[in-house]
Amino acid sequence: MPARHVLLAMAVALMWGLNFIAIDASLRHFPPMLLVALRFALIAVPAVLLVKRPDVPLRWLIGYGLGFGTLQFLFLYWGMASGMPAGLASLVLQASGPFTVLLGATFLRERVTGPQVLGILVAVGGLAVVGWQRAEHASVVPFLLTLAGALGWAVGNVCNRQARAANPLHLTLWMSVVPPLPMLALSLAVEGPSRIAGALTGFGEPGAVGAVVGLLYTVVIGTVLGSGLWTWLMSRHPAGVVAPFSMLVPVVGMTAAWLVLGETVTPPEALGGVLVVGGVLLGGLRRRSDRDRARSAELIAAARTGP
């Protein structure tokens, strides 16, 4: 891969890692369920007006939107709003990799290799260490909510794989049509009309401007620009060359959270993080035929659209 493409891949990892700081800022003003609805509504409106609908079965488009868009971000935002540190959230969300392998083997009958099994076990061990530390020092509920978000991402990956979109970025943009209405309904039921009204009108409150900037960053930089560059890179290089750069996301996320938010991790959490990243990377080491590599490229190009 040319040096400029390496720099682009690293730039995407930087964008996605900083996305967790932007989410944290947005959650200081917007309630989590409303924030999910707003995030995807801001993408859905221009997507419907300007982007051609991908030629994929409707059930897989909806499934991708419910898994990747609705479930992932419902639980991620809920977990972060409940106390999950932004840096650790960027790490725990990487559990989507092992979850995707397991769901693929269960529902798509995809073969799981020895390195993948070992990688899953190592990653699960790392997550167990992080979860144990969360239970020791804080509530474990935010950790479990974030883990549920990773499972939602994996469900979206499986639907994405079945959709087999010719243009993965178009599928990602149109997937954004699915979450706004159910998330708005859930926000009305759980967070209430008064809280929604306060978030949408109280822009003079402290932190409101930063919340809006964070939301715009998530939509424009994290999703549109980051996903666009990632898809462009995946279309020009083998998946095995580009995909490992996504492992820089939790490194950036945890470093940024330490520098900007003052978050710290315990030594066991750091060890768990190394195990998670190492397990995900190990699970990606396998000998594949050209057909397998092409199928993997399809999945990763569309699935790795950032947090």
CSV table of C-alpha atoms in Angstrom, one decimal:
chain,number,residue,atom,x,y,z
A,1,MET,CA,0.0,0.0,0.0
A,2,PRO,CA,1.5,3.4,-1.0
A,3,ALA,CA,2.6,5.7,1.9
A,4,ARG,CA,-0.2,8.1,1.2
A,5,HIS,CA,-2.8,5.4,1.5
A,6,VAL,CA,-1.2,4.2,4.8
A,7,LEU,CA,-1.6,7.8,6.0
A,8,LEU,CA,-5.2,7.8,4.9
A,9,ALA,CA,-5.9,4.6,6.8
A,10,MET,CA,-4.3,6.0,9.9
A,11,ALA,CA,-6.3,9.2,9.4
A,12,VAL,CA,-9.5,7.2,9.4
A,13,ALA,CA,-8.5,5.4,12.6
A,14,LEU,CA,-7.8,8.8,14.1
A,15,MET,CA,-11.3,10.1,13.0
A,16,TRP,CA,-13.0,7.1,14.5
A,17,GLY,CA,-11.0,7.1,17.7
A,18,LEU,CA,-11.9,10.8,18.3
A,19,ASN,CA,-15.5,10.0,17.5
A,20,PHE,CA,-15.8,8.6,21.1
A,21,ILE,CA,-14.8,12.0,22.5
A,22,ALA,CA,-17.4,13.6,20.2
A,23,ILE,CA,-20.1,11.2,21.5
A,24,ASP,CA,-19.1,11.9,25.1
A,25,ALA,CA,-19.5,15.6,24.4
A,26,SER,CA,-22.9,15.1,22.8
A,27,LEU,CA,-24.2,13.0,25.7
A,28,ARG,CA,-23.5,15.9,28.1
A,29,HIS,CA,-26.6,17.6,26.6
A,30,PHE,CA,-28.7,15.1,24.5
A,31,PRO,CA,-30.3,12.1,26.1
A,32,PRO,CA,-28.8,8.9,24.5
A,33,MET,CA,-31.9,7.6,22.6
A,34,LEU,CA,-32.7,11.0,21.2
A,35,LEU,CA,-29.1,11.4,20.2
A,36,VAL,CA,-29.2,8.1,18.2
A,37,ALA,CA,-32.3,9.3,16.4
A,38,LEU,CA,-30.7,12.7,15.6
A,39,ARG,CA,-27.4,11.2,14.4
A,40,PHE,CA,-29.1,9.0,11.8
A,41,ALA,CA,-31.8,11.5,10.8
A,42,LEU,CA,-29.1,13.9,9.8
A,43,ILE,CA,-27.7,11.3,7.5
A,44,ALA,CA,-31.0,9.8,6.3
A,45,VAL,CA,-32.5,12.9,4.9
A,46,PRO,CA,-29.7,13.8,2.4
A,47,ALA,CA,-29.2,10.1,1.7
A,48,VAL,CA,-32.8,9.7,0.5
A,49,LEU,CA,-32.7,12.9,-1.5
A,50,LEU,CA,-29.3,12.5,-3.1
A,51,VAL,CA,-28.1,8.9,-3.0
A,52,LYS,CA,-29.6,6.1,-5.1
A,53,ARG,CA,-31.1,3.3,-3.1
A,54,PRO,CA,-28.9,0.3,-3.2
A,55,ASP,CA,-30.2,-2.7,-5.1
A,56,VAL,CA,-30.4,-5.1,-2.2
A,57,PRO,CA,-33.2,-7.1,-0.6
A,58,LEU,CA,-35.2,-4.9,1.7
A,59,ARG,CA,-35.0,-7.4,4.6
A,60,TRP,CA,-31.2,-7.1,4.7
A,61,LEU,CA,-31.3,-3.3,4.4
A,62,ILE,CA,-33.7,-3.2,7.4
A,63,GLY,CA,-31.7,-5.8,9.3
A,64,TYR,CA,-28.5,-3.9,8.8
A,65,GLY,CA,-30.2,-0.7,10.0
A,66,LEU,CA,-31.6,-2.4,13.0
A,67,GLY,CA,-28.4,-4.2,14.0
A,68,PHE,CA,-25.7,-1.8,13.1
A,69,GLY,CA,-27.6,1.4,13.4
A,70,THR,CA,-30.3,0.9,16.1
A,71,LEU,CA,-29.0,-1.8,18.5
A,72,GLN,CA,-25.3,-0.9,18.3
A,73,PHE,CA,-25.8,2.8,19.0
A,74,LEU,CA,-28.7,2.4,21.4
A,75,PHE,CA,-26.6,0.3,23.7
A,76,LEU,CA,-23.3,2.2,23.1
A,77,TYR,CA,-24.8,5.6,23.8
A,78,TRP,CA,-26.9,4.2,26.7
A,79,GLY,CA,-23.8,2.6,28.2
A,80,MET,CA,-21.7,5.7,27.9
A,81,ALA,CA,-24.5,7.8,29.3
A,82,SER,CA,-24.7,5.4,32.3
A,83,GLY,CA,-21.0,5.7,33.0
A,84,MET,CA,-18.9,3.7,30.5
A,85,PRO,CA,-15.7,5.7,29.9
A,86,ALA,CA,-15.3,6.8,26.3
A,87,GLY,CA,-11.8,5.2,26.0
A,88,LEU,CA,-13.0,1.8,27.3
A,89,ALA,CA,-16.1,2.0,25.1
A,90,SER,CA,-13.9,2.3,22.1
A,91,LEU,CA,-12.1,-0.9,23.2
A,92,VAL,CA,-15.1,-3.0,24.2
A,93,LEU,CA,-16.9,-2.3,20.9
A,94,GLN,CA,-14.1,-4.3,19.2
A,95,ALA,CA,-15.9,-7.4,20.5
A,96,SER,CA,-18.0,-7.0,17.4
A,97,GLY,CA,-15.2,-8.9,15.6
A,98,PRO,CA,-15.5,-12.2,17.5
A,99,PHE,CA,-19.3,-11.8,17.7
A,100,THR,CA,-19.4,-11.5,13.9
A,101,VAL,CA,-17.4,-14.7,13.5
A,102,LEU,CA,-19.7,-16.6,15.8
A,103,LEU,CA,-22.9,-15.4,14.2
A,104,GLY,CA,-21.4,-16.1,10.7
A,105,ALA,CA,-20.6,-19.6,11.8
A,106,THR,CA,-24.1,-20.1,13.4
A,107,PHE,CA,-26.4,-18.6,10.8
A,108,LEU,CA,-24.3,-18.5,7.6
A,109,ARG,CA,-22.5,-21.8,8.2
A,110,GLU,CA,-19.1,-20.1,7.6
A,111,ARG,CA,-16.1,-22.2,8.5
A,112,VAL,CA,-14.2,-21.1,11.6
A,113,THR,CA,-10.5,-21.8,11.5
A,114,GLY,CA,-8.2,-22.7,14.4
A,115,PRO,CA,-6.6,-19.2,14.6
A,116,GLN,CA,-10.1,-17.7,14.6
A,117,VAL,CA,-11.2,-19.9,17.6
A,118,LEU,CA,-8.0,-19.0,19.4
A,119,GLY,CA,-8.5,-15.3,18.6
A,120,ILE,CA,-12.0,-15.4,20.0
A,121,LEU,CA,-10.9,-17.1,23.2
A,122,VAL,CA,-8.1,-14.5,23.7
A,123,ALA,CA,-10.5,-11.6,23.0
A,124,VAL,CA,-13.1,-13.0,25.3
A,125,GLY,CA,-10.5,-13.4,28.0
A,126,GLY,CA,-9.5,-9.8,27.6
A,127,LEU,CA,-13.2,-8.7,27.8
A,128,ALA,CA,-13.6,-10.8,30.9
A,129,VAL,CA,-10.6,-9.0,32.5
A,130,VAL,CA,-12.1,-5.6,31.6
A,131,GLY,CA,-15.6,-6.6,32.8
A,132,TRP,CA,-14.1,-7.9,36.1
A,133,GLN,CA,-12.3,-4.6,36.7
A,134,ARG,CA,-15.5,-2.7,35.9
A,135,ALA,CA,-17.3,-4.8,38.5
A,136,GLU,CA,-14.6,-4.2,41.0
A,137,HIS,CA,-14.3,-0.4,40.6
A,138,ALA,CA,-17.7,0.7,39.2
A,139,SER,CA,-21.0,-0.6,38.0
A,140,VAL,CA,-20.7,-3.4,35.5
A,141,VAL,CA,-24.0,-2.4,33.8
A,142,PRO,CA,-22.4,0.2,31.4
A,143,PHE,CA,-19.9,-2.4,30.4
A,144,LEU,CA,-22.6,-4.9,29.6
A,145,LEU,CA,-24.6,-2.3,27.7
A,146,THR,CA,-21.5,-1.5,25.5
A,147,LEU,CA,-21.0,-5.2,25.0
A,148,ALA,CA,-24.6,-5.5,23.8
A,149,GLY,CA,-23.8,-2.7,21.4
A,150,ALA,CA,-20.9,-4.8,20.0
A,151,LEU,CA,-23.4,-7.7,19.5
A,152,GLY,CA,-25.7,-5.3,17.6
A,153,TRP,CA,-22.9,-4.3,15.3
A,154,ALA,CA,-22.2,-8.0,14.7
A,155,VAL,CA,-25.9,-8.6,13.8
A,156,GLY,CA,-25.6,-5.7,11.3
A,157,ASN,CA,-22.5,-7.2,9.9
A,158,VAL,CA,-24.3,-10.5,9.1
A,159,CYS,CA,-27.2,-8.7,7.4
A,160,ASN,CA,-24.6,-6.5,5.5
A,161,ARG,CA,-22.9,-9.7,4.4
A,162,GLN,CA,-26.2,-11.1,3.1
A,163,ALA,CA,-27.1,-7.9,1.3
A,164,ARG,CA,-24.0,-8.1,-0.9
A,165,ALA,CA,-24.2,-4.5,-1.9
A,166,ALA,CA,-22.4,-3.4,-5.1
A,167,ASN,CA,-21.6,-0.1,-3.4
A,168,PRO,CA,-21.2,-0.6,0.4
A,169,LEU,CA,-21.1,3.2,1.2
A,170,HIS,CA,-24.6,3.6,-0.4
A,171,LEU,CA,-25.9,0.8,1.7
A,172,THR,CA,-24.4,2.4,4.8
A,173,LEU,CA,-26.0,5.7,4.0
A,174,TRP,CA,-29.4,4.2,3.3
A,175,MET,CA,-29.2,2.0,6.4
A,176,SER,CA,-29.5,5.4,8.2
A,177,VAL,CA,-33.1,5.6,7.2
A,178,VAL,CA,-34.0,2.7,9.6
A,179,PRO,CA,-33.0,4.0,13.1
A,180,PRO,CA,-34.6,7.5,13.4
A,181,LEU,CA,-38.3,6.5,13.8
A,182,PRO,CA,-37.9,3.6,16.2
A,183,MET,CA,-35.3,5.5,18.3
A,184,LEU,CA,-37.5,8.6,18.4
A,185,ALA,CA,-40.4,6.5,19.6
A,186,LEU,CA,-38.2,4.8,22.2
A,187,SER,CA,-37.0,8.2,23.3
A,188,LEU,CA,-40.5,9.5,23.7
A,189,ALA,CA,-41.5,6.5,25.8
A,190,VAL,CA,-38.4,6.3,28.0
A,191,GLU,CA,-36.8,9.8,28.1
A,192,GLY,CA,-40.1,11.7,27.8
A,193,PRO,CA,-41.3,14.7,25.8
A,194,SER,CA,-40.1,17.2,28.3
A,195,ARG,CA,-36.6,16.0,28.3
A,196,ILE,CA,-36.6,15.9,24.5
A,197,ALA,CA,-38.0,19.4,24.3
A,198,GLY,CA,-35.4,20.6,26.7
A,199,ALA,CA,-32.5,19.1,24.7
A,200,LEU,CA,-33.8,20.6,21.5
A,201,THR,CA,-34.4,24.1,22.8
A,202,GLY,CA,-31.9,24.6,25.7
A,203,PHE,CA,-28.9,25.5,23.5
A,204,GLY,CA,-28.0,28.2,26.0
A,205,GLU,CA,-27.1,25.7,28.6
A,206,PRO,CA,-23.4,24.9,29.4
A,207,GLY,CA,-22.1,22.2,27.1
A,208,ALA,CA,-24.9,22.6,24.5
A,209,VAL,CA,-22.6,24.0,21.8
A,210,GLY,CA,-20.0,21.3,22.4
A,211,ALA,CA,-22.8,18.7,22.1
A,212,VAL,CA,-23.9,20.0,18.8
A,213,VAL,CA,-20.3,20.2,17.5
A,214,GLY,CA,-19.8,16.6,18.7
A,215,LEU,CA,-23.0,15.5,16.9
A,216,LEU,CA,-21.8,17.2,13.7
A,217,TYR,CA,-18.4,15.6,14.0
A,218,THR,CA,-20.0,12.1,14.4
A,219,VAL,CA,-22.1,12.6,11.3
A,220,VAL,CA,-19.8,14.4,8.9
A,221,ILE,CA,-16.3,13.3,10.0
A,222,GLY,CA,-16.9,10.0,11.7
A,223,THR,CA,-19.5,8.6,9.3
A,224,VAL,CA,-19.5,10.3,5.9
A,225,LEU,CA,-15.8,11.2,5.6
A,226,GLY,CA,-14.4,8.3,7.6
A,227,SER,CA,-16.6,5.7,6.0
A,228,GLY,CA,-16.0,7.1,2.5
A,229,LEU,CA,-12.2,7.0,2.8
A,230,TRP,CA,-12.4,3.5,4.3
A,231,THR,CA,-14.6,2.2,1.6
A,232,TRP,CA,-12.3,3.8,-1.0
A,233,LEU,CA,-9.2,2.1,0.5
A,234,MET,CA,-11.0,-1.3,0.7
A,235,SER,CA,-11.8,-1.1,-2.9
A,236,ARG,CA,-8.2,-0.7,-3.9
A,237,HIS,CA,-6.3,-3.0,-1.5
A,238,PRO,CA,-6.8,-6.5,0.0
A,239,ALA,CA,-9.0,-6.6,3.1
A,240,GLY,CA,-6.1,-8.1,5.1
A,241,VAL,CA,-3.9,-5.1,4.3
A,242,VAL,CA,-6.5,-2.4,5.3
A,243,ALA,CA,-8.5,-4.0,8.1
A,244,PRO,CA,-5.7,-4.2,10.7
A,245,PHE,CA,-5.7,-0.4,10.8
A,246,SER,CA,-9.1,-0.5,12.5
A,247,MET,CA,-7.3,-1.8,15.6
A,248,LEU,CA,-5.8,1.6,16.0
A,249,VAL,CA,-9.2,2.9,16.8
A,250,PRO,CA,-9.2,1.9,20.5
A,251,VAL,CA,-5.6,3.0,20.8
A,252,VAL,CA,-6.6,6.5,19.6
A,253,GLY,CA,-9.8,6.4,21.6
A,254,MET,CA,-8.2,5.5,24.9
A,255,THR,CA,-5.3,7.9,24.4
A,256,ALA,CA,-7.6,10.8,23.5
A,257,ALA,CA,-9.9,10.0,26.5
A,258,TRP,CA,-6.8,10.2,28.7
A,259,LEU,CA,-5.6,13.5,27.2
A,260,VAL,CA,-8.9,15.2,26.8
A,261,LEU,CA,-11.2,13.7,29.5
A,262,GLY,CA,-8.6,12.7,32.0
A,263,GLU,CA,-9.7,9.1,31.9
A,264,THR,CA,-7.3,6.4,33.3
A,265,VAL,CA,-7.3,2.7,33.1
A,266,THR,CA,-6.1,0.2,35.7
A,267,PRO,CA,-3.2,-2.2,34.8
A,268,PRO,CA,-5.6,-5.1,34.5
A,269,GLU,CA,-7.8,-3.1,32.1
A,270,ALA,CA,-4.8,-2.3,30.0
A,271,LEU,CA,-3.8,-6.0,29.9
A,272,GLY,CA,-7.4,-6.8,29.0
A,273,GLY,CA,-7.2,-4.2,26.2
A,274,VAL,CA,-4.1,-5.8,24.8
A,275,LEU,CA,-5.7,-9.2,24.8
A,276,VAL,CA,-8.9,-7.9,23.1
A,277,VAL,CA,-6.9,-6.2,20.3
A,278,GLY,CA,-4.5,-9.1,20.0
A,279,GLY,CA,-7.4,-11.6,19.9
A,280,VAL,CA,-9.2,-9.7,17.1
A,281,LEU,CA,-6.0,-9.5,15.1
A,282,LEU,CA,-5.2,-13.1,15.6
A,283,GLY,CA,-8.7,-14.1,14.5
A,284,GLY,CA,-8.0,-12.3,11.2
A,285,LEU,CA,-4.9,-14.4,10.5
A,286,ARG,CA,-5.9,-17.2,8.1
A,287,ARG,CA,-5.1,-18.5,4.7
A,288,ARG,CA,-7.9,-17.8,2.3
A,289,SER,CA,-8.7,-18.5,-1.3
A,290,ASP,CA,-9.3,-15.6,-3.6
A,291,ARG,CA,-13.0,-16.1,-3.3
A,292,ASP,CA,-12.8,-16.0,0.5
A,293,ARG,CA,-10.7,-12.8,0.4
A,294,ALA,CA,-13.2,-11.1,-1.9
A,295,ARG,CA,-16.1,-12.1,0.4
A,296,SER,CA,-14.1,-10.8,3.4
A,297,ALA,CA,-13.4,-7.5,1.6
A,298,GLU,CA,-17.1,-7.1,1.0
A,299,LEU,CA,-17.9,-7.6,4.7
A,300,ILE,CA,-15.2,-5.4,6.2
A,301,ALA,CA,-15.6,-2.6,3.7
A,302,ALA,CA,-19.2,-2.2,4.6
A,303,ALA,CA,-19.1,-3.2,8.2
A,304,ARG,CA,-16.2,-1.0,9.3
A,305,THR,CA,-18.0,2.3,9.3
A,306,GLY,CA,-16.8,3.5,12.6
A,307,PRO,CA,-18.6,4.1,16.0
